[in-house]
Short mmCIF file of C-alpha atoms and ligand atoms in Angstrom, two decimals:
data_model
loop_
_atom_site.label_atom_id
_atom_site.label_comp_id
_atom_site.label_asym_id
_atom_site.label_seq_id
_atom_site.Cartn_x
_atom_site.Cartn_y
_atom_site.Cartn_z
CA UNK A 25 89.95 95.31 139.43
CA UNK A 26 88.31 97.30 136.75
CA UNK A 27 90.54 98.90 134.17
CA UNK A 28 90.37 102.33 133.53
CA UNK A 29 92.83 104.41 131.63
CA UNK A 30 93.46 108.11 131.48
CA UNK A 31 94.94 109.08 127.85
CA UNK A 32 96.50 111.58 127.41
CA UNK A 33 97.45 113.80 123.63
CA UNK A 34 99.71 116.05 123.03
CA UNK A 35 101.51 115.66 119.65
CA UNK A 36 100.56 118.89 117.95
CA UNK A 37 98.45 121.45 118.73
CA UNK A 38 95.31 120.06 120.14
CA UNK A 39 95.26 118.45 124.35
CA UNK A 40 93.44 115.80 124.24
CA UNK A 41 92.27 113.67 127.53
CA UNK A 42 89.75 110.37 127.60
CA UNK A 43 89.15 107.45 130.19
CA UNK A 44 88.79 104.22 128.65
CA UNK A 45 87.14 101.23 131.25
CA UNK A 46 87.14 97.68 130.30
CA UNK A 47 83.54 97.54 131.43
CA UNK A 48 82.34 100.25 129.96
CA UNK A 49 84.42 101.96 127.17
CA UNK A 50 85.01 105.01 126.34
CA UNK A 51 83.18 106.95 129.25
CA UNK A 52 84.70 110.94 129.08
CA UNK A 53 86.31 112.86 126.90
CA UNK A 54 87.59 116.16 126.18
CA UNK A 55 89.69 118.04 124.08
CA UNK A 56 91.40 121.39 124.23
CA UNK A 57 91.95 123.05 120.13
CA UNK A 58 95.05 126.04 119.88
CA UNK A 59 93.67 126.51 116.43
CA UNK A 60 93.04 129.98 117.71
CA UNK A 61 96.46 130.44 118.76
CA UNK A 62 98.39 129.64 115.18
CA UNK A 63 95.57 131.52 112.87
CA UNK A 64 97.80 134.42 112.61
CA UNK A 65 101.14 132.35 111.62
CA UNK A 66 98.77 130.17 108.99
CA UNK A 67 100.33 126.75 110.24
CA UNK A 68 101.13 125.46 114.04
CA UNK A 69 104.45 127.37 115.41
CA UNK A 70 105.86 124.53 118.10
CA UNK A 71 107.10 126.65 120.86
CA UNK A 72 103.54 128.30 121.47
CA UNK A 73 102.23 124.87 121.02
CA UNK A 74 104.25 123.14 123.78
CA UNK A 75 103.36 126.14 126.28
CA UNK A 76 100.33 125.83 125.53
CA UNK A 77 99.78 122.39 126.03
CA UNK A 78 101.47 122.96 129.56
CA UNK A 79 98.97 125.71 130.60
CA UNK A 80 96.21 123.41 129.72
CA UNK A 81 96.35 119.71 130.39
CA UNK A 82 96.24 119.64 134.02
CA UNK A 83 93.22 121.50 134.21
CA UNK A 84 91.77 119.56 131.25
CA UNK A 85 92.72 116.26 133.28
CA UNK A 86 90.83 117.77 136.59
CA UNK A 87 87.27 118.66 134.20
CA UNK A 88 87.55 115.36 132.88
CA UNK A 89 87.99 113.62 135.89
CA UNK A 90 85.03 115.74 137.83
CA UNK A 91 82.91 114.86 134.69
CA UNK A 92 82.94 111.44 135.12
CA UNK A 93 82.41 111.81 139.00
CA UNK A 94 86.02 110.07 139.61
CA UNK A 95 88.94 110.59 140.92
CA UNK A 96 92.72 110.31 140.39
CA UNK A 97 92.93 107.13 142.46
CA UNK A 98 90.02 105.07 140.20
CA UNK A 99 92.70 105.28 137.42
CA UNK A 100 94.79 101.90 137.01
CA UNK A 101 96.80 102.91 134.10
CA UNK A 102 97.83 106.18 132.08
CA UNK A 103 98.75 105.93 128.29
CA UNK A 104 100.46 109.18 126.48
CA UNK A 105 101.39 109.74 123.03
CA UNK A 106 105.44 109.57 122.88
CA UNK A 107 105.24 110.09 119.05
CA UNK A 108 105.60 110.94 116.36
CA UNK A 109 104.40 114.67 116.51
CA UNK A 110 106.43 118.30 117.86
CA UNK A 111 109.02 117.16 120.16
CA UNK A 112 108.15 120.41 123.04
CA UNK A 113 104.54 119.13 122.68
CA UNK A 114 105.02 115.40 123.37
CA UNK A 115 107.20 115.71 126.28
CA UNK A 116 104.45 117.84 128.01
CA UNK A 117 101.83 114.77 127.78
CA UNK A 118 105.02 112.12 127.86
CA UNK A 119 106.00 114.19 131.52
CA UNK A 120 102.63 114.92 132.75
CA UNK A 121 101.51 111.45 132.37
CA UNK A 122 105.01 109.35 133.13
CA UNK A 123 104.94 111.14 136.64
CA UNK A 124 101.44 111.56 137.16
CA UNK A 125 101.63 107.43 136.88
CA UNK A 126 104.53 107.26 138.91
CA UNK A 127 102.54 109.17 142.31
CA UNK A 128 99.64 107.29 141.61
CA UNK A 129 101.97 103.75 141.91
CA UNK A 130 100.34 103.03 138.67
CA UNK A 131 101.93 101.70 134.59
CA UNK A 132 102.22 104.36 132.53
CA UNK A 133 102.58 103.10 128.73
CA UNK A 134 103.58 104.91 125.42
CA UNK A 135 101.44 105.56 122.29
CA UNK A 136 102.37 105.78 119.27
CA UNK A 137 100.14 108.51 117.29
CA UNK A 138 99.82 106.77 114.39
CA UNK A 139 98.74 103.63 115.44
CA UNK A 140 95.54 105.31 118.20
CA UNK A 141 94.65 107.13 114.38
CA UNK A 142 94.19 103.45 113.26
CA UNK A 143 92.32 102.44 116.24
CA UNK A 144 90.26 105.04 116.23
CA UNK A 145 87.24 103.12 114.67
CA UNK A 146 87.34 100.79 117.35
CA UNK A 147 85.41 103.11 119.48
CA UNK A 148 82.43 102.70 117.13
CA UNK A 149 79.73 100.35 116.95
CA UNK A 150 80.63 98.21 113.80
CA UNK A 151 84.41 98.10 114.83
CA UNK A 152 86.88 96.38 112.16
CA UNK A 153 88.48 93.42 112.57
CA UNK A 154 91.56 92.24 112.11
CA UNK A 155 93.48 91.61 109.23
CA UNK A 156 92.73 94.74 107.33
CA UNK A 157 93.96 97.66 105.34
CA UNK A 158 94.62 101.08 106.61
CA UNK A 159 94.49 104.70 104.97
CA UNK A 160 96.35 106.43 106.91
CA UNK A 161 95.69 110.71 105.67
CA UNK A 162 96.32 113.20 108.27
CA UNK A 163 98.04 116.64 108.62
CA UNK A 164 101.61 114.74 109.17
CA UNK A 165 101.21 111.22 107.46
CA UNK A 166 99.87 109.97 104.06
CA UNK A 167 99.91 106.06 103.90
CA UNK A 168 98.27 102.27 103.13
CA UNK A 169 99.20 99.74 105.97
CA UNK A 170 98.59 96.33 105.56
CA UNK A 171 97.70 96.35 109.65
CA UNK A 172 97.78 91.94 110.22
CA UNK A 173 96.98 92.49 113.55
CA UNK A 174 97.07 94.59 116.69
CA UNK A 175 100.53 96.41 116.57
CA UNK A 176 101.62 94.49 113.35
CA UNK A 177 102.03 97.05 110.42
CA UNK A 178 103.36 96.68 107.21
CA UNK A 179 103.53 100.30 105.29
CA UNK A 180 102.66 99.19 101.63
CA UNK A 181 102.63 103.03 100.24
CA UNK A 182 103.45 106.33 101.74
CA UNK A 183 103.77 109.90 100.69
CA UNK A 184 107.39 110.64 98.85
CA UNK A 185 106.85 114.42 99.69
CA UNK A 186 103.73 116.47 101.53
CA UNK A 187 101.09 114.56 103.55
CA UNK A 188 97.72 114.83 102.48
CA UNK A 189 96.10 117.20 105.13
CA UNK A 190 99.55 119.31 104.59
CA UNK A 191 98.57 119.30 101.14
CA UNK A 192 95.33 120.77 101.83
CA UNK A 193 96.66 123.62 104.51
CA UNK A 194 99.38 124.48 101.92
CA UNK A 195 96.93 125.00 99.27
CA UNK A 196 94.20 126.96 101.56
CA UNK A 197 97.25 129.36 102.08
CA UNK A 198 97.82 129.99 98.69
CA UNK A 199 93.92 130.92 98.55
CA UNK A 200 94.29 133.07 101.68
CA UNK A 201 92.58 130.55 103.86
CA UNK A 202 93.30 130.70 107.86
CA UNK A 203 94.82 126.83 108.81
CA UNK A 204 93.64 124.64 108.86
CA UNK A 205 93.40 124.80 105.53
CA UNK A 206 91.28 121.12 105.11
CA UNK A 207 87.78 122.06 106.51
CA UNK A 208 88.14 125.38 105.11
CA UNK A 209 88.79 123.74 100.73
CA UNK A 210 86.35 121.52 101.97
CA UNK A 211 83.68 124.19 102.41
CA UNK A 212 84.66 126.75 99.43
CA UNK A 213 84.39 122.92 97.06
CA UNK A 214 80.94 122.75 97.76
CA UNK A 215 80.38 126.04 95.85
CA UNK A 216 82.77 124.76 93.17
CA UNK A 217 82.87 122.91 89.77
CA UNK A 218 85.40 120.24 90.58
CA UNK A 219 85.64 119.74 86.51
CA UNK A 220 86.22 123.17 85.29
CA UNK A 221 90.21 123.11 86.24
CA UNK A 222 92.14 119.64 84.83
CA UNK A 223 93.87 118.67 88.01
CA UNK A 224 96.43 115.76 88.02
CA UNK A 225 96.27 112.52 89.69
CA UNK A 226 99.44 112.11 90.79
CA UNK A 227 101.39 108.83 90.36
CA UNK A 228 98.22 107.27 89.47
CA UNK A 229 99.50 106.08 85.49
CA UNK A 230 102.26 103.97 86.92
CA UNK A 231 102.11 101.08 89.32
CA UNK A 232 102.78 101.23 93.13
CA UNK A 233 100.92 102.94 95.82
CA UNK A 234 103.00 105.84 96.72
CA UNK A 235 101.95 109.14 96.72
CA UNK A 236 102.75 112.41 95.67
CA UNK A 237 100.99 115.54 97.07
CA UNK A 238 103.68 118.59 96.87
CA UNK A 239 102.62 118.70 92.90
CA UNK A 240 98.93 119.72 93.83
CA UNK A 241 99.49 122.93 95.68
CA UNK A 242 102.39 123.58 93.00
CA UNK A 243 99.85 123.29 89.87
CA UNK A 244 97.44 125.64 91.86
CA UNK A 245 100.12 128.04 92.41
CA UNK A 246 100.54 128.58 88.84
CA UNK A 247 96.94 128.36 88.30
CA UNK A 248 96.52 131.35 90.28
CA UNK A 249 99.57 132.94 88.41
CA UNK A 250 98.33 132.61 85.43
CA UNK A 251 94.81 133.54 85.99
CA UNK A 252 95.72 136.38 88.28
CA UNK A 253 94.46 136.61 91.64
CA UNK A 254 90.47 136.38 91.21
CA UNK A 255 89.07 135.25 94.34
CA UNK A 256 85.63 134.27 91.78
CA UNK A 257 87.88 131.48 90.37
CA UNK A 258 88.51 130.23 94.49
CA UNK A 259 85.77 127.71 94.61
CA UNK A 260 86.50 126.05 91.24
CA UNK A 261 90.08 125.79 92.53
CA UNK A 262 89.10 124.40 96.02
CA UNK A 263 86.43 121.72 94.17
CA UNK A 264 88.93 120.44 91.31
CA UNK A 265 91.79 120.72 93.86
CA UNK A 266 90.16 118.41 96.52
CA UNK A 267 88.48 115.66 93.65
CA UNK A 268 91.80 115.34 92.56
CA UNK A 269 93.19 113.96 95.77
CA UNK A 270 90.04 112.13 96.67
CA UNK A 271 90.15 110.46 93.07
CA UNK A 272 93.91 110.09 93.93
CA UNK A 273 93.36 108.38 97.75
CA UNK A 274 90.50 106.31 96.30
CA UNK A 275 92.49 105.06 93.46
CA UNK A 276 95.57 103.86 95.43
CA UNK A 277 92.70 102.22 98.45
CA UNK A 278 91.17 100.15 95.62
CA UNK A 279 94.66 99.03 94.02
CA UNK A 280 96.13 98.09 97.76
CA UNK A 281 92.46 96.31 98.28
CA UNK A 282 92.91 94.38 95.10
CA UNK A 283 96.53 93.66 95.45
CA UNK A 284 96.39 92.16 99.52
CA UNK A 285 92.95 90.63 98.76
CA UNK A 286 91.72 92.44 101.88
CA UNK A 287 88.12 93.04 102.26
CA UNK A 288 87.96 95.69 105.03
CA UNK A 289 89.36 98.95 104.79
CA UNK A 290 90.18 101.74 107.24
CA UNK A 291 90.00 104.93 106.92
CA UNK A 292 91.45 107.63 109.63
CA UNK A 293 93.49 110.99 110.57
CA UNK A 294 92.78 114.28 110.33
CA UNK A 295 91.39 114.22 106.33
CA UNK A 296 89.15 111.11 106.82
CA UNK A 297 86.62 113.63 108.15
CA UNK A 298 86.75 115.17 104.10
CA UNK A 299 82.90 113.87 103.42
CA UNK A 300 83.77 113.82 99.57
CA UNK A 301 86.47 111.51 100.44
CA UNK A 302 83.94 109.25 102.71
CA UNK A 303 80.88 109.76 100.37
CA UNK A 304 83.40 107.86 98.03
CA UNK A 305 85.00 105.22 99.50
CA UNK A 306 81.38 104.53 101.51
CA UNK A 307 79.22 103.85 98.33
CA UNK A 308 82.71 101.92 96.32
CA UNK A 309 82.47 99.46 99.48
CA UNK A 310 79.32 99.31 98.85
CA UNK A 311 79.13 98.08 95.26
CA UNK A 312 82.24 96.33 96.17
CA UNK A 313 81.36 94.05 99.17
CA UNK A 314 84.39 96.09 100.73
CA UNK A 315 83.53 97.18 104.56
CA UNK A 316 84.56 101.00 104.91
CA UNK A 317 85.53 102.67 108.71
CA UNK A 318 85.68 105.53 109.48
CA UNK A 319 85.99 107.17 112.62
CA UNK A 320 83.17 109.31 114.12
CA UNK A 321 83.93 112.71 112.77
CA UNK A 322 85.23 114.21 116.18
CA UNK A 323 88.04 111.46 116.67
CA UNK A 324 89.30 111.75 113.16
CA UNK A 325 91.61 114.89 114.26
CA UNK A 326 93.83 114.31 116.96
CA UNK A 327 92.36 113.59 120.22
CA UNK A 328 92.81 111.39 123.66
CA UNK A 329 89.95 108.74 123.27
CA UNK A 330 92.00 107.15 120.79
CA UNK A 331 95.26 106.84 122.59
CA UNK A 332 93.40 105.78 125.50
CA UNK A 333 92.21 102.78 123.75
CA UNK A 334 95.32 102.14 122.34
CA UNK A 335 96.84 102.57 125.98
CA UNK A 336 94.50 100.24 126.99
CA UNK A 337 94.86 97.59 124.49
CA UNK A 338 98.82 98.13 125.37
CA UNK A 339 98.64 97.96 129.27
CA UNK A 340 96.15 94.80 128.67
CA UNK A 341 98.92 92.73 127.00
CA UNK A 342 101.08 93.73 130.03
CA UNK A 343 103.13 96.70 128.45
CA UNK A 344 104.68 99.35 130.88
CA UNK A 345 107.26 101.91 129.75
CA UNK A 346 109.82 102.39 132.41
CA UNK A 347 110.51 105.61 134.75
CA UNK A 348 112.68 107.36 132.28
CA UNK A 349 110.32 110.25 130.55
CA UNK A 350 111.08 109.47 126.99
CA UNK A 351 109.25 110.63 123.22
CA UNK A 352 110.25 109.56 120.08
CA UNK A 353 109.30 112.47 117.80
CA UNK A 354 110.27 109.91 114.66
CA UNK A 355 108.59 107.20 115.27
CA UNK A 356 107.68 105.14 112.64
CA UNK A 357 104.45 102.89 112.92
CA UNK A 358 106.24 99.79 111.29
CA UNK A 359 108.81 99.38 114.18
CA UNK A 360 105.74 98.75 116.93
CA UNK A 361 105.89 95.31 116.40
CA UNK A 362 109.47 94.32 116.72
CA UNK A 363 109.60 96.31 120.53
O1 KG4 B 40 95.15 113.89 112.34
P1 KG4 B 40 95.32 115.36 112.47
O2 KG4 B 40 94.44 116.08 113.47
O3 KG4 B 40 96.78 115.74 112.82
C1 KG4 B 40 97.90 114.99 112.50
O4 KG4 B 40 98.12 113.93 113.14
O5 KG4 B 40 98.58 115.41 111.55
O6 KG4 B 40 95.09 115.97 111.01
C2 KG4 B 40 95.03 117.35 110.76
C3 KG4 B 40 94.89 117.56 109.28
C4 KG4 B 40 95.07 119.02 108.85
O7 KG4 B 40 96.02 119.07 107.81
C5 KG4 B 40 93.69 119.42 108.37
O8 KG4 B 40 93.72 120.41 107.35
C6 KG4 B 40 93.14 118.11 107.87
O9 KG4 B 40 93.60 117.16 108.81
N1 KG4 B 40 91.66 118.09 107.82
C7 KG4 B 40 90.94 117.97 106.68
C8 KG4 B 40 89.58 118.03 107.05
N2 KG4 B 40 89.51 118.17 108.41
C9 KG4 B 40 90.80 118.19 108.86
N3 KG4 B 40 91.34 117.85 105.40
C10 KG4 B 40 90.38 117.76 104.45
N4 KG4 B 40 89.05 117.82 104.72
C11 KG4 B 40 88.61 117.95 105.99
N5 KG4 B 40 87.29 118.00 106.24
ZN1 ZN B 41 97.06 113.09 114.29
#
């Protein structure tokens, strides 16, 4: 029999729903965005997330399902994202899909979130292969991963205080900018001198590849203190602001490039859809002999096609989580393989 999984996301404040078949790929997708819903509280407040996610998955499975012209009994497997992300949030997909399984006398396996990011530029044409090195830069998670196979991950640098993509909303607040804040520095740059301010690059003069972020938004701060607030100065901010943690990003890629001796690297989460940051990286692979991926622009923020595939890839090697309806809200991508 065919696989097909139904994958479902609901880590943060986006539902997310895909079917992945193992003839066919990824054949339907869609994705619900409560972007709306947080604008007013400039960041994502969890309890409105998790009832939100409630009022619309169901439905969001049904469209899906009607989309593809099938039906809840073509499914042979159901993945979920159990973590890490907002623990109301996750148990709506982790219940949902658990029991939804459970009627349909089909597996039901856990995803973690991190890892479907990774995966995410499987779904393209020119997929990666495996060993290779991951940038991992969303609105939760900053980090390289030496990733030596499927589900083997080795963290070789991670953020010691903001994520990236929090980085970027915490800044756009300072500048009055609704969340998220990303897209939004991204489009004020573009009008922007990213010279005219002298940003840092953090923890870029001493060995390692850790990051620091919480610095950035600090230095603006007192920018904007200094200069008074004079929303003419905004773009120059945004632009100097977001070369400074491309420069940053690119700088620790190429040192964890040159250090494994890896000559593919992976890009995804939420910021990997900053062009700046893949006009970069794109044309340094290119005078490199270094393959870049990136997701397609849609699955870099959260969605389900990527934790179907990882479902699938999962339920393939025989995985199953049992009946108990469990998240892990802390769950660290490094652990995978050892479970
Ligand atoms: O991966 P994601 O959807 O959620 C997490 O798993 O955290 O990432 C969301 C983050 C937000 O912080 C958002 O501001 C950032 O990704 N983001 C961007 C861009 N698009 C989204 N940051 C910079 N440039 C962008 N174009
Ligand atoms: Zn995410």
């Amino acid at each position: 029999m065919i696989m097909i999984i139904l994958g479902i996301e609901t880590s943060c404040d986006e539902t997310g729903v895909a079917l992945y078949s193992e003839a066919n790929g990824l054949i339907a997708q869609k994705l619900y965005s409560q972007i709306g819903l947080h604008k007013e509280f400039g960041g994502v407040v969890p309890e409105l997330a998790s009832r939100d996610q409630i009022q619309k998955l169901l439905p969001l499975i049904h469209e899906l399902l009607r989309d593809a012209d099938l039906c809840l009994s073509d499914l042979t497997g159901i993945a979920f994202t159990a973590g890490p992300g907002l623990a109301g949030a996750l148990m709506v997909g982790a219940c949902v899909g658990r029991s939804l399984a459970w009627a349909l006398g089909i597996p039901a396996v856990a995803v973690n979130h991190l890892e479907a990011h990774l995966l995410a530029p499987m779904l393209e044409e020119n997929p990666p292969t495996f060993p290779h090195l991951a940038l991992l830069v969303s609105g939760g998670h900053c980090a390289l991963i030496h990733v030596k196979a499927f589900s083997e991950y080795q963290i070789i640098g991670e953020t010691l205080d903001d994520a990236v993509g929090e980085a970027f909303d915490k800044t756009a607040r300072i500048l009055g900018l609704p969340y998220p804040g990303g897209p939004k520095i991204a489009a004020l740059a573009t009008q922007g001198d990213p010279h005219h301010y002298t940003f840092p690059r953090p923890m870029t003069d001493r060995p390692g590849l850790d990051f620091s972020f919480s610095g950035l938004k600090t230095f603006v701060a007192n920018l904007i203190q200094r200069e008074g607030h004079n929303p003419s100065t905004y773009p120059d901010i945004a632009a100097g602001f977001q070369q400074a943690i491309v420069d940053t990003l690119v700088i620790k890629a190429k040192r964890a490039i040159k250090q494994t001796g890896l000559s593919s690297l992976v890009v995804s989460g939420g910021v990997s859809a900053n062009q700046v940051l893949r006009e970069t990286l794109t044309e340094w692979g290119q005078n490199c002999s270094v393959q870049v991926h990136f997701p397609r622009l849609e699955f870099c923020t959260d969605n389900g096609a990527m934790v179907a595939y990882a479902g699938y890839q999962r339920l393939q090697g025989g995985e199953t989580t049992d009946l108990m309806v469990s998240i892990q809200p802390r769950w660290r991508i490094d652990t995978l393989g050892s479970q």
